[in-house]
Amino acid sequence: MKSRTIKVDYLARVEGEGALLVKIKGNTLADVKLKIFEPPRFFEAFLRGRRYSEAPDITARICGICPIAYQMSAVHAMEDAFDVQVQGPLRELRRLLYCGEWIESHTLHVYMLHAPDFLGFQDAIQLAREHPAVVQRGLKLKKSGNEIVTLLGGREIHPVNVRVGGFYRVPTRKELEPLLEQMKWARDAALETVRWSAQLPFPEFEQDYTFVSLRHPDEYPFNEGRLVSNRGLDISVHDYDDYFTEEQVAHSNALHSVLKPGTPYFVGPLARYSLNFDRLSPVAQEAARSAGLGSECRNPFKSIIVRSVEILQACDEAIRIIEGYQRPDRPDVPIQPGAARGYACTEAPRGTLYHRYRIDESGTIREAKIVPPTSQNQKTIEQDLRHFVAGHLDDSQDELRWRCEQAIRNYDPCISCATHFLKLDIERE
Amino acid sequence: MRERAMGPIRAPRLLAIGIGNIYRSDDAAGVIAARRLRQAGIDPSLVVEHSGEGASLMEVWKGADAVILIDAVSSGRPPGEVLRLEPINTPLPTQMFQSSSHAFSIPHAIEMARALGQLPARLIVFGIEGSNFHAGTELSREVSAAMPGLVQSVIKEINRLQFASGEGE
């Protein structure tokens, strides 16, 4: 029996330390394992014994790319515990902050991490040499997201202005105004990004996924909604633990999430889009249609188009929020902590992010559970690779390795968040 | 030569950027060096602390004529050893710099800026060899001991660059 071994020691353009093992025996695929060996970081344990009010600042440190998502799930879970509703301009500002993070994070992935794969470039630097105007557009678009985060969050990375109940300080209308012109430019650039990404070459690879995301009665989901799937799931986030569970697997330091009893599922842009197409703004829907997307997208390689549509959605929403903004009288809603449990899911750029806390009567965190999107997608990534590699067994080693890397990058996995360099081994026996 | 903008706000022509994460032990060396530069009397407006995220780093040095980057490196040299590199004509070795692969690293930011024609006219990189990049807020003994020497080298460089940029005006 013919056997080959492919070893790749480092998978670039993915956050965190991990490895991929692909075993091929003869003409059959024997095994695929996404191995995450970055040591666990014990954030859930750090949170125990800390004040409820410290959760947004501690959890923001989990990720330099999506700190807002961690802060938002934390504040929503605390507010759920203490039965507090944050509405009006404060809620709008939270959505605006989330828009900033989506624009920043998605644009980084689309232009710097994912696009080079489709064009046969080794990295974004090669892309910049060949298409400088495209990369300039990407960098400027990303910057417009950063500026929202800097203005509302107090600084660019690991923002400090978010608190349970709202913010420490809210901007004046005058402070927000300069963002408006920039966001109008960004919306045009995002539309151009959708058109540009839609012209990339895509492999035919449609999969029958179980998509899971938040769904809100009238918004494209960021902060709240019910957890739904394309297979009939429709639950309150309070019931998350009844329907989802985390399993330990020997080859990964990140827990694998499954829908009970053991179904892999898929969170992130593709899931959100496919479950909430009707909640996109008219401009985003039209751009998606013009890009050749239906109301559902099951080709993970096309996630680059879907991310671009979500950037457009975020720019459009940001403009709406800035134009309608009235500064609230106070920057936060008062909190009365007490013994309680709180639950929240928000939509991080990479997908649904679940937080659960148990707080004692003094307002101290006694238990914390955090389920990041990458943990939830691990099994689906493995499954994709299994199906994808099976169709490319005759490819050369280099080509197969490159394709596997691309297939993983479809998910924009953040291994640092999930526990936590990705090494890739392809063994052929 | 670029014109200086009129009025109170203008991009500084010279910037010293200390890069690192203060919660990652020796990775903090660049940031600590930046703080020591200010304490040593260097004009605070010339000194920047930065996470090292490439895209925003390119933004930070926009408009500057001369940039000094200070960062911890991991190259297999003895801990505390200080390297001075001028990547104006040749790329930096990418393996040496601590980076998150998600955001792009300093060598990548430099190469991206080169590809886009956005490199400052003078770029000097001081790398200090670290030994411990794990979570923590203390520098290793070797990096700590080498810090005063690093700061003195950067001050000398700043003086040289200021003198050079003052020439011809």
Coordinates of C-alpha atoms in Angstrom, one line a residue:
Chain A
M1 CA 0.0 0.0 0.0
K2 CA 1.4 3.4 -1.0
S3 CA 1.9 5.7 1.9
R4 CA 3.0 9.2 2.3
T5 CA 3.7 11.5 5.2
I6 CA 3.3 15.3 5.1
K7 CA 4.5 17.3 8.0
V8 CA 3.9 21.0 8.5
D9 CA 5.2 22.4 11.7
Y10 CA 3.6 25.7 11.6
L11 CA 0.3 27.0 10.4
A12 CA 0.5 30.7 9.9
R13 CA -2.3 33.3 10.0
V14 CA -4.2 31.5 12.8
E15 CA -4.2 32.7 16.3
G16 CA -2.7 30.5 19.0
E17 CA -0.7 27.3 19.2
G18 CA -2.0 24.1 17.7
A19 CA -1.4 21.5 15.1
L20 CA -3.3 19.5 12.5
L21 CA -2.7 15.8 12.0
V22 CA -4.0 14.3 8.8
K23 CA -3.3 10.5 8.3
I24 CA -3.8 8.9 4.9
K25 CA -3.5 5.2 4.4
G26 CA -3.3 4.3 0.7
N27 CA -6.3 5.9 -0.9
T28 CA -8.3 6.4 2.3
L29 CA -8.2 9.1 4.9
A30 CA -7.6 7.4 8.2
D31 CA -7.7 10.3 10.7
V32 CA -8.0 14.0 11.1
K33 CA -7.2 15.7 14.4
L34 CA -7.1 19.4 15.1
K35 CA -4.7 19.3 18.0
I36 CA -4.6 22.3 20.3
F37 CA -1.6 22.2 22.7
E38 CA -1.4 25.8 23.8
P39 CA -1.7 25.5 27.5
P40 CA -5.0 26.4 29.1
R41 CA -5.1 29.9 30.6
F42 CA -7.4 29.3 33.5
F43 CA -9.5 32.4 33.0
E44 CA -12.5 30.8 34.5
A45 CA -10.5 30.1 37.6
F46 CA -9.0 33.6 37.7
L47 CA -12.6 35.0 37.9
R48 CA -13.5 33.0 41.0
G49 CA -13.3 35.3 44.0
R50 CA -13.3 38.5 42.0
R51 CA -16.0 41.1 42.1
Y52 CA -18.8 40.8 39.5
S53 CA -17.7 44.3 38.3
E54 CA -14.2 43.1 37.4
A55 CA -15.5 40.5 34.9
P56 CA -15.5 42.8 31.8
D57 CA -11.9 43.9 32.3
I58 CA -10.6 40.5 33.1
T59 CA -12.3 38.7 30.3
A60 CA -11.3 41.4 27.8
R61 CA -7.8 40.1 28.3
I62 CA -8.7 36.7 26.8
C63 CA -8.3 38.1 23.3
G64 CA -6.6 41.0 21.7
I65 CA -8.7 40.7 18.5
C66 CA -12.2 40.4 20.1
P67 CA -12.0 41.9 23.6
I68 CA -15.4 43.6 23.0
A69 CA -17.1 40.2 22.6
Y70 CA -15.8 39.0 25.9
Q71 CA -16.7 42.2 27.6
M72 CA -20.2 42.2 26.1
S73 CA -21.0 38.6 27.1
A74 CA -19.7 39.3 30.6
V75 CA -21.8 42.4 31.1
H76 CA -24.9 40.9 29.6
A77 CA -24.5 37.8 31.9
M78 CA -24.1 40.0 35.0
E79 CA -27.1 42.1 34.0
D80 CA -29.1 39.0 33.5
A81 CA -28.1 37.9 37.0
F82 CA -29.1 41.2 38.6
D83 CA -32.2 41.6 36.5
V84 CA -31.1 44.9 34.9
Q85 CA -32.2 46.1 31.5
V86 CA -29.9 48.4 29.5
Q87 CA -31.8 50.1 26.8
G88 CA -31.9 53.3 24.7
P89 CA -28.7 55.1 23.8
L90 CA -26.5 52.9 26.1
R91 CA -27.7 49.8 24.3
E92 CA -27.1 51.6 21.0
L93 CA -23.5 52.5 22.0
R94 CA -22.9 48.8 22.9
R95 CA -24.0 47.9 19.4
L96 CA -21.8 50.6 18.0
L97 CA -18.8 49.3 19.9
Y98 CA -19.5 45.8 18.6
C99 CA -19.7 47.2 15.1
G100 CA -16.2 48.6 15.6
E101 CA -14.9 45.2 16.6
W102 CA -16.6 43.3 13.8
I103 CA -15.2 45.8 11.2
E104 CA -11.7 45.5 12.7
S105 CA -11.6 41.8 13.2
H106 CA -13.4 40.8 9.9
T107 CA -11.3 43.2 7.8
L108 CA -8.1 41.9 9.3
H109 CA -9.2 38.3 8.4
V110 CA -10.5 39.1 4.9
Y111 CA -7.6 41.2 3.7
M112 CA -4.6 40.1 5.7
L113 CA -5.2 36.4 6.6
H114 CA -7.7 34.9 4.1
A115 CA -7.5 36.7 0.8
P116 CA -3.8 35.7 0.1
D117 CA -5.0 32.0 0.1
F118 CA -7.3 32.5 -2.8
L119 CA -4.8 34.5 -4.9
G120 CA -1.9 32.1 -4.4
F121 CA 0.1 34.5 -2.3
Q122 CA 2.1 33.4 0.7
D123 CA 0.9 36.3 2.8
A124 CA -0.5 39.8 2.8
I125 CA 2.9 41.3 2.1
Q126 CA 3.0 39.6 -1.3
L127 CA -0.6 40.8 -1.8
A128 CA 0.4 44.3 -0.9
R129 CA 3.3 44.2 -3.5
E130 CA 0.9 43.1 -6.3
H131 CA -2.2 45.0 -5.3
P132 CA -1.2 47.9 -3.1
A133 CA -4.5 49.8 -3.5
V134 CA -6.5 46.7 -2.3
V135 CA -4.3 46.4 0.9
Q136 CA -4.5 50.1 1.5
R137 CA -8.2 49.9 1.4
G138 CA -8.2 47.0 3.8
L139 CA -5.9 48.8 6.2
K140 CA -8.0 52.0 6.2
L141 CA -11.2 50.0 6.6
K142 CA -9.8 48.2 9.6
K143 CA -8.7 51.5 11.0
S144 CA -12.2 52.8 10.9
G145 CA -13.3 49.9 13.2
N146 CA -10.3 50.6 15.5
E147 CA -11.4 54.2 15.8
I148 CA -14.9 53.3 17.0
V149 CA -13.3 50.9 19.6
T150 CA -10.8 53.6 20.7
L151 CA -13.4 56.3 21.1
L152 CA -16.0 54.2 23.0
G153 CA -13.7 51.7 24.6
G154 CA -11.1 54.2 25.8
R155 CA -8.2 52.6 24.0
E156 CA -7.6 50.4 20.9
I157 CA -6.8 47.1 22.5
H158 CA -8.3 45.7 25.7
P159 CA -10.7 48.6 26.1
V160 CA -11.4 49.9 29.6
N161 CA -14.6 51.9 29.3
V162 CA -17.1 49.1 29.5
R163 CA -18.8 48.3 32.8
V164 CA -21.7 46.2 34.0
G165 CA -24.7 48.5 33.4
G166 CA -23.2 50.5 30.6
F167 CA -20.0 52.6 30.4
Y168 CA -17.8 54.7 32.6
R169 CA -18.2 57.6 30.3
V170 CA -20.3 58.1 27.2
P171 CA -19.4 60.3 24.3
T172 CA -21.1 63.6 23.4
R173 CA -22.7 63.9 20.0
K174 CA -19.9 66.2 19.0
E175 CA -17.3 63.5 19.8
L176 CA -19.1 60.9 17.7
E177 CA -19.7 63.2 14.7
P178 CA -16.2 62.9 13.2
L179 CA -16.8 59.2 12.9
L180 CA -19.7 59.7 10.6
E181 CA -17.8 60.8 7.5
Q182 CA -15.3 58.0 8.1
M183 CA -18.0 55.4 8.4
K184 CA -19.6 56.6 5.2
W185 CA -16.3 56.0 3.5
A186 CA -16.1 52.7 5.2
R187 CA -19.5 51.6 4.0
D188 CA -18.5 52.3 0.4
A189 CA -15.2 50.4 1.0
A190 CA -17.1 47.5 2.5
L191 CA -19.4 47.4 -0.5
E192 CA -16.3 47.3 -2.7
T193 CA -14.9 44.6 -0.4
V194 CA -18.0 42.4 -1.0
R195 CA -17.6 42.9 -4.8
W196 CA -13.9 42.2 -4.7
S197 CA -14.1 39.1 -2.5
A198 CA -17.0 37.6 -4.6
Q199 CA -14.6 37.5 -7.6
L200 CA -12.1 35.2 -5.9
P201 CA -11.9 31.6 -7.1
F202 CA -13.8 29.2 -4.8
P203 CA -13.7 25.4 -4.7
E204 CA -17.0 23.6 -5.0
F205 CA -17.5 22.5 -1.4
E206 CA -21.0 22.7 0.0
Q207 CA -21.6 20.9 3.3
D208 CA -24.7 20.0 5.3
Y209 CA -24.0 21.9 8.5
T210 CA -25.8 22.4 11.7
F211 CA -25.7 26.2 12.0
V212 CA -26.2 27.8 15.4
S213 CA -26.4 31.5 16.1
L214 CA -28.4 34.1 18.0
R215 CA -31.6 35.4 16.4
H216 CA -33.3 38.6 17.4
P217 CA -36.9 39.6 16.5
D218 CA -35.7 42.6 14.4
E219 CA -31.9 43.0 14.5
Y220 CA -29.0 41.2 12.9
P221 CA -27.6 39.6 16.0
F222 CA -24.9 41.1 18.2
N223 CA -25.9 41.3 21.8
E224 CA -29.0 39.3 22.3
G225 CA -31.6 37.0 21.0
R226 CA -32.6 33.3 21.2
L227 CA -30.2 30.6 20.2
V228 CA -31.5 29.0 17.1
S229 CA -30.3 26.4 14.5
N230 CA -31.4 25.3 11.0
R231 CA -32.5 22.0 12.6
G232 CA -35.2 23.4 14.9
L233 CA -33.3 24.5 17.9
D234 CA -34.9 27.6 19.4
I235 CA -34.0 28.2 23.1
S236 CA -33.3 30.9 25.6
V237 CA -29.6 31.3 26.4
H238 CA -30.6 30.3 30.0
D239 CA -31.0 26.7 28.6
Y240 CA -27.7 26.6 26.9
D241 CA -26.3 24.0 29.2
D242 CA -29.3 21.7 28.7
Y243 CA -28.6 21.5 25.0
F244 CA -24.8 22.0 24.6
T245 CA -22.0 20.2 26.4
E246 CA -18.2 20.3 26.3
E247 CA -16.2 17.1 25.9
Q248 CA -12.6 16.5 26.7
V249 CA -10.6 14.9 23.9
A250 CA -7.1 13.6 24.3
H251 CA -5.6 15.5 21.4
S252 CA -6.7 19.0 22.4
N253 CA -6.3 21.3 25.3
A254 CA -9.5 23.0 24.2
L255 CA -12.8 21.4 25.1
H256 CA -14.9 20.3 22.1
S257 CA -18.4 21.6 22.2
V258 CA -21.3 19.5 20.9
L259 CA -25.0 19.8 20.7
K260 CA -26.2 17.0 22.9
P261 CA -25.9 14.1 22.6
G262 CA -22.9 14.6 20.3
T263 CA -23.6 16.6 17.1
P264 CA -21.0 18.9 15.8
Y265 CA -22.2 22.3 15.0
F266 CA -21.0 25.5 13.4
V267 CA -21.1 29.1 14.7
G268 CA -19.8 32.2 13.1
P269 CA -20.4 34.4 10.1
L270 CA -21.8 31.6 7.9
A271 CA -24.2 30.4 10.5
R272 CA -25.3 34.0 11.5
Y273 CA -25.8 34.9 7.8
S274 CA -27.7 31.7 7.0
L275 CA -30.0 32.0 10.0
N276 CA -30.5 35.8 9.8
F277 CA -30.4 36.8 6.2
D278 CA -33.7 38.5 6.6
R279 CA -32.3 40.6 9.4
L280 CA -29.6 42.2 7.3
S281 CA -30.0 45.8 6.3
P282 CA -31.3 46.3 2.7
V283 CA -27.9 47.5 1.5
A284 CA -26.2 44.3 2.9
Q285 CA -28.9 42.0 1.5
E286 CA -28.6 43.6 -1.9
A287 CA -24.8 43.4 -1.8
A288 CA -25.0 39.7 -0.9
R289 CA -27.4 39.0 -3.8
S290 CA -25.2 40.9 -6.2
A291 CA -22.2 38.9 -5.0
G292 CA -24.1 35.7 -6.0
L293 CA -25.0 34.5 -2.5
G294 CA -28.4 33.1 -1.7
S295 CA -30.1 33.6 1.7
E296 CA -28.0 30.7 3.0
C297 CA -24.3 29.9 2.4
R298 CA -22.9 26.4 3.0
N299 CA -19.5 26.7 1.3
P300 CA -17.1 27.6 4.1
F301 CA -14.6 29.0 1.6
K302 CA -17.2 31.7 0.7
S303 CA -17.0 32.8 4.4
I304 CA -14.7 35.6 3.0
I305 CA -17.7 37.0 1.1
V306 CA -20.0 36.6 4.1
R307 CA -17.5 38.4 6.4
S308 CA -17.4 41.2 3.8
V309 CA -21.2 41.4 3.9
E310 CA -21.1 41.5 7.7
I311 CA -18.5 44.4 7.5
L312 CA -21.0 46.2 5.4
Q313 CA -23.8 45.5 7.8
A314 CA -21.7 46.8 10.7
C315 CA -20.7 50.0 8.8
D316 CA -24.4 50.6 7.9
E317 CA -25.5 50.0 11.4
A318 CA -22.7 52.2 12.8
I319 CA -23.9 55.1 10.6
R320 CA -27.5 54.6 11.7
I321 CA -26.5 54.7 15.4
I322 CA -24.2 57.7 15.1
E323 CA -26.8 59.7 13.2
G324 CA -29.5 59.0 15.8
Y325 CA -27.4 59.3 18.9
Q326 CA -28.6 61.4 21.8
R327 CA -26.2 61.4 24.8
P328 CA -27.9 59.7 27.8
D329 CA -28.1 61.6 31.2
R330 CA -25.9 59.0 32.9
P331 CA -23.4 56.5 31.5
D332 CA -24.7 53.5 33.3
V333 CA -27.7 51.8 34.9
P334 CA -27.2 51.3 38.7
I335 CA -26.5 47.7 39.7
Q336 CA -27.7 46.0 42.9
P337 CA -25.6 42.8 43.2
G338 CA -26.9 39.8 45.0
A339 CA -26.8 36.0 45.0
A340 CA -27.7 35.0 41.5
R341 CA -26.9 33.2 38.3
G342 CA -26.4 35.0 35.0
Y343 CA -26.3 33.7 31.4
A344 CA -25.5 35.5 28.1
C345 CA -24.5 34.8 24.6
T346 CA -23.3 37.5 22.2
E347 CA -22.1 37.2 18.6
A348 CA -18.3 37.6 18.6
P349 CA -16.8 38.0 15.1
R350 CA -16.0 34.3 15.1
G351 CA -19.4 33.2 16.5
T352 CA -21.5 32.7 19.5
L353 CA -19.7 33.4 22.8
Y354 CA -21.4 32.0 25.9
H355 CA -20.7 33.2 29.5
R356 CA -22.3 31.9 32.7
Y357 CA -21.6 33.1 36.2
R358 CA -22.7 32.3 39.7
I359 CA -22.5 35.3 42.1
D360 CA -22.8 35.2 45.9
E361 CA -24.7 37.7 48.0
S362 CA -21.6 39.9 48.3
G363 CA -21.3 40.3 44.6
T364 CA -18.3 37.9 44.4
I365 CA -18.0 35.5 41.4
R366 CA -18.1 31.9 42.7
E367 CA -18.2 30.1 39.4
A368 CA -17.6 31.2 35.8
K369 CA -18.0 29.3 32.5
I370 CA -16.8 30.7 29.1
V371 CA -17.4 28.9 25.8
P372 CA -15.6 30.6 23.0
P373 CA -16.6 30.2 19.3
T374 CA -13.4 28.3 18.3
S375 CA -14.2 25.5 20.9
Q376 CA -17.6 25.1 19.4
N377 CA -16.3 24.9 15.8
Q378 CA -13.4 22.4 16.4
K379 CA -15.4 19.3 15.5
T380 CA -16.9 21.0 12.4
I381 CA -13.4 22.0 11.3
E382 CA -12.2 18.4 11.7
Q383 CA -15.3 17.2 9.8
D384 CA -14.7 19.7 7.0
L385 CA -11.1 18.6 6.7
R386 CA -12.1 15.0 6.6
H387 CA -14.5 15.7 3.7
F388 CA -12.2 18.1 1.9
V389 CA -9.1 16.0 2.1
A390 CA -11.0 12.9 0.9
G391 CA -11.7 14.8 -2.3
H392 CA -8.0 15.8 -2.8
L393 CA -6.1 12.7 -2.0
D394 CA -4.3 12.8 -5.3
D395 CA -3.0 16.4 -4.8
S396 CA 0.7 16.9 -4.2
Q397 CA 1.8 17.1 -0.6
D398 CA 2.4 20.9 -0.9
E399 CA -0.9 21.5 -2.5
L400 CA -2.8 19.4 0.0
R401 CA -1.1 21.0 2.9
W402 CA -1.9 24.5 1.6
R403 CA -5.5 23.5 1.0
C404 CA -5.8 22.2 4.6
E405 CA -4.5 25.4 5.9
Q406 CA -6.9 27.4 3.8
A407 CA -9.8 25.2 5.0
I408 CA -8.9 25.9 8.6
R409 CA -8.5 29.6 8.0
N410 CA -12.1 29.6 6.7
Y411 CA -13.0 29.5 10.3
D412 CA -10.7 32.3 11.4
P413 CA -10.0 30.1 14.4
C414 CA -8.7 31.8 17.5
I415 CA -6.9 29.1 19.3
S416 CA -5.7 31.6 22.0
C417 CA -9.4 32.1 22.8
A418 CA -10.2 28.4 22.8
T419 CA -7.7 27.6 25.5
H420 CA -4.9 28.3 22.8
F421 CA 0.4 28.2 16.5
L422 CA -0.9 25.6 14.6
K423 CA 1.3 22.8 13.5
L424 CA 0.2 20.7 10.6
D425 CA 1.1 17.0 10.1
I426 CA -0.1 15.0 7.2
E427 CA 0.9 11.4 7.4
R428 CA 0.4 9.0 4.6
E429 CA 0.9 5.3 5.4
Chain B
M1 CA 12.3 66.8 2.9
R2 CA 8.8 66.9 4.4
E3 CA 7.4 70.2 5.5
R4 CA 6.5 70.7 9.0
A5 CA 2.8 71.5 9.5
M6 CA 2.1 75.0 10.9
G7 CA 0.3 75.3 14.2
P8 CA 0.5 73.5 17.5
I9 CA -0.2 69.9 16.3
R10 CA 2.2 68.2 14.0
A11 CA 3.4 64.7 13.7
P12 CA 6.7 64.3 15.6
R13 CA 9.5 63.8 13.2
L14 CA 11.3 61.3 15.6
L15 CA 9.5 58.5 17.5
A16 CA 10.8 55.9 19.9
I17 CA 8.3 53.1 20.1
G18 CA 8.5 50.6 22.9
I19 CA 6.7 47.4 22.0
G20 CA 5.4 44.6 24.2
N21 CA 2.9 43.2 26.6
I22 CA 3.4 44.1 30.2
Y23 CA 1.7 40.9 31.3
R24 CA 4.1 38.6 29.4
S25 CA 7.3 38.9 31.5
D26 CA 10.3 39.8 29.2
D27 CA 8.0 40.7 26.4
A28 CA 7.4 43.9 28.4
A29 CA 11.0 45.0 27.8
G30 CA 10.2 47.5 25.0
V31 CA 7.4 49.1 27.0
I32 CA 9.6 49.3 30.1
A33 CA 12.4 50.9 28.1
A34 CA 9.9 53.5 26.8
R35 CA 8.9 54.4 30.4
R36 CA 12.6 54.7 31.4
L37 CA 13.2 57.0 28.4
R38 CA 10.6 59.3 29.7
Q39 CA 12.0 59.1 33.2
A40 CA 15.4 59.9 31.8
G41 CA 14.0 63.2 30.4
I42 CA 13.3 62.3 26.8
D43 CA 10.4 64.5 25.5
P44 CA 7.3 62.3 26.3
S45 CA 5.7 63.3 23.0
L46 CA 8.5 61.4 21.2
V47 CA 7.9 58.2 23.2
V48 CA 5.1 55.7 22.4
E49 CA 4.2 52.4 24.1
H50 CA 2.6 50.0 21.7
S51 CA 1.3 46.4 21.7
G52 CA 3.1 45.6 18.4
E53 CA 0.0 45.0 16.4
G54 CA 1.3 45.6 12.9
A55 CA -1.6 47.5 11.2
S56 CA -1.9 50.1 14.0
L57 CA 2.0 50.3 14.3
M58 CA 2.1 51.5 10.7
E59 CA -0.4 54.1 11.6
V60 CA 1.6 55.2 14.6
W61 CA 4.8 55.9 12.6
K62 CA 3.0 57.6 9.8
G63 CA 4.5 61.1 9.2
A64 CA 7.6 60.3 11.3
D65 CA 10.9 60.7 9.5
A66 CA 12.9 58.6 11.9
V67 CA 11.6 55.7 14.0
I68 CA 13.3 53.7 16.7
L69 CA 11.5 50.4 17.7
I70 CA 12.4 48.7 20.9
D71 CA 11.2 45.1 21.4
A72 CA 12.1 41.9 23.1
V73 CA 13.4 39.2 20.8
S74 CA 14.0 35.5 21.0
S75 CA 16.9 34.5 18.8
G76 CA 18.9 32.0 20.9
R77 CA 21.4 34.6 22.0
P78 CA 22.3 35.1 25.7
P79 CA 19.4 36.7 27.6
G80 CA 19.8 40.5 28.0
E81 CA 22.0 40.8 24.9
V82 CA 21.0 43.9 22.9
L83 CA 20.9 43.9 19.1
R84 CA 20.8 47.0 16.9
L85 CA 19.3 46.5 13.4
E86 CA 18.6 48.8 10.5
P87 CA 16.0 47.0 8.4
I88 CA 15.9 49.8 5.8
N89 CA 17.4 47.6 3.1
T90 CA 17.1 44.1 4.4
P91 CA 14.1 42.5 6.1
L92 CA 14.2 41.6 9.7
P93 CA 14.4 37.9 10.6
T94 CA 10.7 37.0 11.3
Q95 CA 11.4 34.2 13.7
M96 CA 13.2 36.4 16.2
F97 CA 10.2 38.5 17.2
Q98 CA 7.4 37.4 19.5
S99 CA 4.2 37.8 17.7
S100 CA 0.7 36.8 17.6
S101 CA 0.1 35.1 14.2
H102 CA -3.4 36.6 14.0
A103 CA -2.4 40.1 14.2
F104 CA 0.7 40.7 12.1
S105 CA 4.1 41.0 13.7
I106 CA 6.8 43.8 13.6
P107 CA 8.8 42.3 10.7
H108 CA 5.5 41.9 8.8
A109 CA 4.5 45.5 9.6
I110 CA 7.9 46.6 8.3
E111 CA 7.6 44.6 5.1
M112 CA 4.1 45.6 4.6
A113 CA 5.1 49.3 5.0
R114 CA 8.0 48.7 2.5
A115 CA 5.6 47.2 0.0
L116 CA 3.2 50.1 0.3
G117 CA 6.0 52.7 0.3
Q118 CA 5.3 53.8 3.9
L119 CA 8.6 53.1 5.6
P120 CA 10.1 56.0 7.5
A121 CA 13.3 57.3 6.1
R122 CA 15.3 56.1 9.1
L123 CA 14.2 53.0 11.0
I124 CA 16.3 51.5 13.8
V125 CA 15.3 48.4 15.7
F126 CA 16.7 47.6 19.1
G127 CA 16.1 44.0 20.1
I128 CA 16.8 42.8 23.6
E129 CA 17.0 39.0 24.0
G130 CA 14.4 37.8 26.5
S131 CA 14.4 34.5 28.3
N132 CA 10.9 34.3 29.8
F133 CA 7.8 35.1 27.8
H134 CA 5.2 33.5 30.0
A135 CA 2.4 35.2 31.8
G136 CA 3.9 37.5 34.5
T137 CA 4.8 41.0 35.3
E138 CA 8.5 40.7 36.2
L139 CA 11.4 41.0 33.9
S140 CA 14.0 38.2 34.1
R141 CA 17.2 39.0 36.0
E142 CA 19.2 39.2 32.8
V143 CA 16.8 41.6 31.0
S144 CA 16.4 43.7 34.0
A145 CA 20.2 44.0 34.3
A146 CA 20.6 44.9 30.7
M147 CA 17.8 47.6 30.7
P148 CA 20.0 50.6 31.7
G149 CA 22.4 49.9 28.9
L150 CA 19.6 49.5 26.4
V151 CA 18.0 52.8 27.5
Q152 CA 21.4 54.6 27.2
S153 CA 21.9 53.2 23.7
V154 CA 18.4 54.4 22.7
I155 CA 19.1 57.9 24.1
K156 CA 22.4 58.1 22.2
E157 CA 20.5 57.1 19.0
I158 CA 17.8 59.7 19.7
N159 CA 20.5 62.4 20.2
R160 CA 22.2 61.3 17.0
L161 CA 19.0 61.3 15.0
Q162 CA 17.8 64.7 16.4
F163 CA 21.2 66.1 15.5
A164 CA 21.0 64.6 12.0
S165 CA 17.5 65.8 11.4
G166 CA 18.4 69.2 12.8
E167 CA 21.1 69.5 10.2
G168 CA 20.1 71.2 7.0
E169 CA 17.2 73.1 8.5

